[in-house]
PDB file of C-alpha atoms in Angstrom:
ATOM      1  CA  MET A  29      48.997 -11.248 -19.842  1.00 69.00           C
ATOM      2  CA  ILE A  30      52.635 -12.175 -19.409  1.00 84.00           C
ATOM      3  CA  THR A  31      53.937 -13.703 -16.186  1.00 87.00           C
ATOM      4  CA  LEU A  32      57.217 -12.058 -15.283  1.00 91.00           C
ATOM      5  CA  PRO A  33      59.956 -13.657 -13.208  1.00 89.00           C
ATOM      6  CA  PRO A  34      59.989 -12.104  -9.711  1.00 89.00           C
ATOM      7  CA  ASP A  35      63.421 -10.552 -10.273  1.00 92.00           C
ATOM      8  CA  TYR A  36      62.707  -9.133 -13.754  1.00 94.00           C
ATOM      9  CA  GLN A  37      64.059  -5.659 -14.430  1.00 94.00           C
ATOM     10  CA  PRO A  38      63.755  -3.939 -17.821  1.00 95.00           C
ATOM     11  CA  SER A  39      67.056  -3.667 -19.623  1.00 94.00           C
ATOM     12  CA  GLU A  40      68.439  -1.350 -22.281  1.00 94.00           C
ATOM     13  CA  ASP A  41      69.565  -4.528 -24.097  1.00 95.00           C
ATOM     14  CA  GLU A  42      65.943  -5.457 -24.834  1.00 95.00           C
ATOM     15  CA  GLU A  43      63.668  -4.026 -27.483  1.00 95.00           C
ATOM     16  CA  PHE A  44      62.030  -0.910 -26.018  1.00 96.00           C
ATOM     17  CA  MET A  45      58.512  -1.556 -24.695  1.00 96.00           C
ATOM     18  CA  ASN A  46      58.559  -5.237 -25.555  1.00 95.00           C
ATOM     19  CA  PRO A  47      55.749  -7.298 -23.959  1.00 95.00           C
ATOM     20  CA  GLN A  48      57.807  -7.989 -20.813  1.00 96.00           C
ATOM     21  CA  GLN A  49      58.551  -4.298 -20.263  1.00 96.00           C
ATOM     22  CA  VAL A  50      54.935  -3.334 -20.900  1.00 96.00           C
ATOM     23  CA  SER A  51      53.788  -5.955 -18.401  1.00 96.00           C
ATOM     24  CA  PHE A  52      56.407  -4.800 -15.876  1.00 97.00           C
ATOM     25  CA  PHE A  53      55.237  -1.172 -16.024  1.00 97.00           C
ATOM     26  CA  ARG A  54      51.540  -2.152 -16.024  1.00 97.00           C
ATOM     27  CA  GLU A  55      52.078  -4.149 -12.820  1.00 96.00           C
ATOM     28  CA  LYS A  56      54.132  -1.329 -11.283  1.00 97.00           C
ATOM     29  CA  LEU A  57      51.420   1.240 -12.015  1.00 98.00           C
ATOM     30  CA  ILE A  58      48.627  -1.005 -10.729  1.00 97.00           C
ATOM     31  CA  ARG A  59      50.525  -1.695  -7.476  1.00 97.00           C
ATOM     32  CA  TRP A  60      51.154   2.042  -7.024  1.00 97.00           C
ATOM     33  CA  ARG A  61      47.478   2.861  -7.593  1.00 97.00           C
ATOM     34  CA  THR A  62      46.393   0.109  -5.189  1.00 96.00           C
ATOM     35  CA  ASP A  63      48.706   1.461  -2.480  1.00 95.00           C
ATOM     36  CA  LEU A  64      47.387   4.996  -2.952  1.00 94.00           C
ATOM     37  CA  LEU A  65      43.780   3.800  -2.775  1.00 92.00           C
ATOM     38  CA  LYS A  66      44.470   1.843   0.430  1.00 91.00           C
ATOM     39  CA  GLU A  67      46.004   4.950   2.008  1.00 88.00           C
ATOM     40  CA  ALA A  68      43.013   7.022   0.900  1.00 84.00           C
ATOM     41  CA  ASN A  69      40.591   4.539   2.464  1.00 81.00           C
ATOM     42  CA  LEU A  70      42.536   4.624   5.746  1.00 79.00           C
ATOM     43  CA  THR A  71      42.414   8.413   5.728  1.00 75.00           C
ATOM     44  CA  LEU A  72      38.688   8.397   5.035  1.00 71.00           C
ATOM     45  CA  ALA A  73      38.123   5.965   7.896  1.00 70.00           C
ATOM     46  CA  SER A  74      40.163   8.048  10.335  1.00 69.00           C
ATOM     47  CA  LEU A  75      38.494  11.311   9.293  1.00 66.00           C
ATOM     48  CA  SER A  76      35.007   9.834   9.635  1.00 66.00           C
ATOM     49  CA  GLU A  77      35.644   8.574  13.175  1.00 66.00           C
ATOM     50  CA  GLY A  78      34.071  11.681  14.564  1.00 58.00           C
ATOM     51  CA  GLY A  79      34.538  15.296  15.328  1.00 60.00           C
ATOM     52  CA  ILE A  80      37.378  16.969  17.105  1.00 61.00           C
ATOM     53  CA  LEU A  81      36.823  16.271  20.788  1.00 66.00           C
ATOM     54  CA  GLU A  82      39.861  18.030  22.196  1.00 65.00           C
ATOM     55  CA  PRO A  83      38.793  20.356  25.016  1.00 75.00           C
ATOM     56  CA  ASP A  84      41.963  22.444  24.837  1.00 75.00           C
ATOM     57  CA  ILE A  85      41.961  25.014  22.044  1.00 78.00           C
ATOM     58  CA  SER A  86      45.654  24.408  21.263  1.00 81.00           C
ATOM     59  CA  ASP A  87      45.099  20.663  20.973  1.00 74.00           C
ATOM     60  CA  ARG A  88      42.044  21.255  18.791  1.00 72.00           C
ATOM     61  CA  ALA A  89      44.038  23.566  16.497  1.00 79.00           C
ATOM     62  CA  SER A  90      46.783  20.960  16.231  1.00 78.00           C
ATOM     63  CA  VAL A  91      44.276  18.242  15.283  1.00 74.00           C
ATOM     64  CA  GLU A  92      42.655  20.521  12.713  1.00 78.00           C
ATOM     65  CA  THR A  93      46.063  21.336  11.206  1.00 82.00           C
ATOM     66  CA  ASP A  94      46.891  17.622  10.991  1.00 78.00           C
ATOM     67  CA  ARG A  95      43.559  16.918   9.283  1.00 78.00           C
ATOM     68  CA  ALA A  96      44.067  19.745   6.778  1.00 82.00           C
ATOM     69  CA  LEU A  97      47.529  18.434   5.943  1.00 84.00           C
ATOM     70  CA  GLU A  98      46.165  14.911   5.500  1.00 81.00           C
ATOM     71  CA  LEU A  99      43.429  16.204   3.178  1.00 82.00           C
ATOM     72  CA  ARG A 100      46.004  18.064   1.043  1.00 87.00           C
ATOM     73  CA  THR A 101      48.075  14.894   0.860  1.00 84.00           C
ATOM     74  CA  ARG A 102      45.026  12.884  -0.209  1.00 84.00           C
ATOM     75  CA  ASP A 103      44.212  15.480  -2.869  1.00 88.00           C
ATOM     76  CA  ARG A 104      47.715  15.096  -4.296  1.00 91.00           C
ATOM     77  CA  ALA A 105      47.236  11.313  -4.235  1.00 91.00           C
ATOM     78  CA  ARG A 106      43.897  11.688  -6.055  1.00 92.00           C
ATOM     79  CA  LYS A 107      45.598  13.685  -8.812  1.00 95.00           C
ATOM     80  CA  LEU A 108      48.358  11.080  -8.979  1.00 96.00           C
ATOM     81  CA  ILE A 109      45.770   8.300  -9.384  1.00 96.00           C
ATOM     82  CA  VAL A 110      44.341  10.174 -12.375  1.00 97.00           C
ATOM     83  CA  LYS A 111      47.837  10.287 -13.922  1.00 97.00           C
ATOM     84  CA  ILE A 112      48.348   6.586 -13.201  1.00 98.00           C
ATOM     85  CA  ASN A 113      45.039   5.775 -14.909  1.00 98.00           C
ATOM     86  CA  LEU A 114      46.106   7.822 -17.932  1.00 98.00           C
ATOM     87  CA  ALA A 115      49.418   5.922 -18.043  1.00 98.00           C
ATOM     88  CA  LEU A 116      47.500   2.624 -17.948  1.00 98.00           C
ATOM     89  CA  GLN A 117      45.376   3.878 -20.864  1.00 98.00           C
ATOM     90  CA  ARG A 118      48.572   4.676 -22.782  1.00 98.00           C
ATOM     91  CA  ILE A 119      49.737   1.113 -22.122  1.00 97.00           C
ATOM     92  CA  GLU A 120      46.489  -0.217 -23.565  1.00 97.00           C
ATOM     93  CA  ASN A 121      46.686   1.949 -26.691  1.00 97.00           C
ATOM     94  CA  GLY A 122      50.390   1.270 -27.254  1.00 96.00           C
ATOM     95  CA  THR A 123      51.741   4.772 -26.663  1.00 97.00           C
ATOM     96  CA  TYR A 124      53.173   4.232 -23.178  1.00 98.00           C
ATOM     97  CA  GLY A 125      56.879   4.947 -22.880  1.00 97.00           C
ATOM     98  CA  PHE A 126      57.000   7.296 -25.841  1.00 97.00           C
ATOM     99  CA  CYS A 127      57.281  11.075 -25.563  1.00 97.00           C
ATOM    100  CA  GLU A 128      54.000  12.869 -26.289  1.00 96.00           C
ATOM    101  CA  GLU A 129      55.926  15.703 -27.916  1.00 95.00           C
ATOM    102  CA  THR A 130      58.537  13.926 -30.033  1.00 94.00           C
ATOM    103  CA  GLY A 131      57.341  10.314 -30.244  1.00 95.00           C
ATOM    104  CA  GLU A 132      60.818   9.182 -29.140  1.00 96.00           C
ATOM    105  CA  PRO A 133      61.297   6.613 -26.346  1.00 96.00           C
ATOM    106  CA  ILE A 134      61.230   8.251 -22.909  1.00 96.00           C
ATOM    107  CA  GLY A 135      63.866   5.883 -21.561  1.00 93.00           C
ATOM    108  CA  LEU A 136      63.773   3.069 -19.048  1.00 96.00           C
ATOM    109  CA  LYS A 137      65.591   4.910 -16.255  1.00 95.00           C
ATOM    110  CA  ARG A 138      63.135   7.803 -16.403  1.00 96.00           C
ATOM    111  CA  LEU A 139      60.148   5.448 -16.503  1.00 97.00           C
ATOM    112  CA  GLN A 140      61.546   3.479 -13.568  1.00 96.00           C
ATOM    113  CA  ALA A 141      61.865   6.709 -11.571  1.00 96.00           C
ATOM    114  CA  ARG A 142      58.592   8.241 -12.791  1.00 97.00           C
ATOM    115  CA  PRO A 143      56.329   5.656 -14.435  1.00 97.00           C
ATOM    116  CA  ILE A 144      53.711   8.321 -15.220  1.00 98.00           C
ATOM    117  CA  ALA A 145      56.136  10.390 -17.312  1.00 97.00           C
ATOM    118  CA  THR A 146      54.755  11.573 -20.641  1.00 97.00           C
ATOM    119  CA  LEU A 147      57.782  13.512 -21.875  1.00 96.00           C
ATOM    120  CA  SER A 148      61.396  12.564 -22.467  1.00 94.00           C
ATOM    121  CA  ILE A 149      63.942  14.324 -20.279  1.00 94.00           C
ATOM    122  CA  GLU A 150      64.866  16.659 -23.148  1.00 94.00           C
ATOM    123  CA  ALA A 151      61.231  17.551 -23.876  1.00 94.00           C
ATOM    124  CA  GLN A 152      60.542  18.040 -20.147  1.00 94.00           C
ATOM    125  CA  GLU A 153      63.531  20.380 -19.844  1.00 93.00           C
ATOM    126  CA  ARG A 154      62.302  22.401 -22.844  1.00 92.00           C
ATOM    127  CA  HIS A 155      58.847  22.554 -21.294  1.00 90.00           C
ATOM    128  CA  GLU A 156      60.264  23.752 -17.959  1.00 91.00           C
ATOM    129  CA  ARG A 157      62.434  26.390 -19.670  1.00 90.00           C
ATOM    130  CA  MET A 158      59.380  27.711 -21.509  1.00 89.00           C
ATOM    131  CA  GLU A 159      57.414  27.815 -18.252  1.00 87.00           C
ATOM    132  CA  LYS A 160      60.227  29.762 -16.619  1.00 84.00           C
ATOM    133  CA  VAL A 161      60.419  32.242 -19.499  1.00 84.00           C
ATOM    134  CA  HIS A 162      56.666  32.827 -19.434  1.00 79.00           C
ATOM    135  CA  ARG A 163      56.585  33.011 -15.656  1.00 72.00           C
ATOM    136  CA  ASP A 164      59.281  35.719 -15.661  1.00 62.00           C
ATOM    137  CA  ASP A 165      57.157  37.937 -17.952  1.00 55.00           C
TER     138      ASP A 165
END
């Protein structure tokens, strides 16, 4: 495991997915997953505090709506955690940062913005165009 300087940022001047970059993205993904798991545990704790005790039907409906929204948010987070775990697996097997379709580097800016990306911007755009074409059928 490489210890990175606190101000390290991957650069286009470096070799793509060198050990420092791999370590940077591994740490970023692990921090993201940890944050999501903490939020999930807080949600679980708040939801298990008891039933809806609001005597007013409007208040009860509002609480139920809030709970439903929170559960949908947690479900999205659960799916995101799965994608983060897959990205961490790609780091371990040496394929992280490379497009699943073309094998080309995804690019540091895209990975910074979306560290779970599996496709380059060009491949993602092609994929989205194909989805649109098939959706319009």
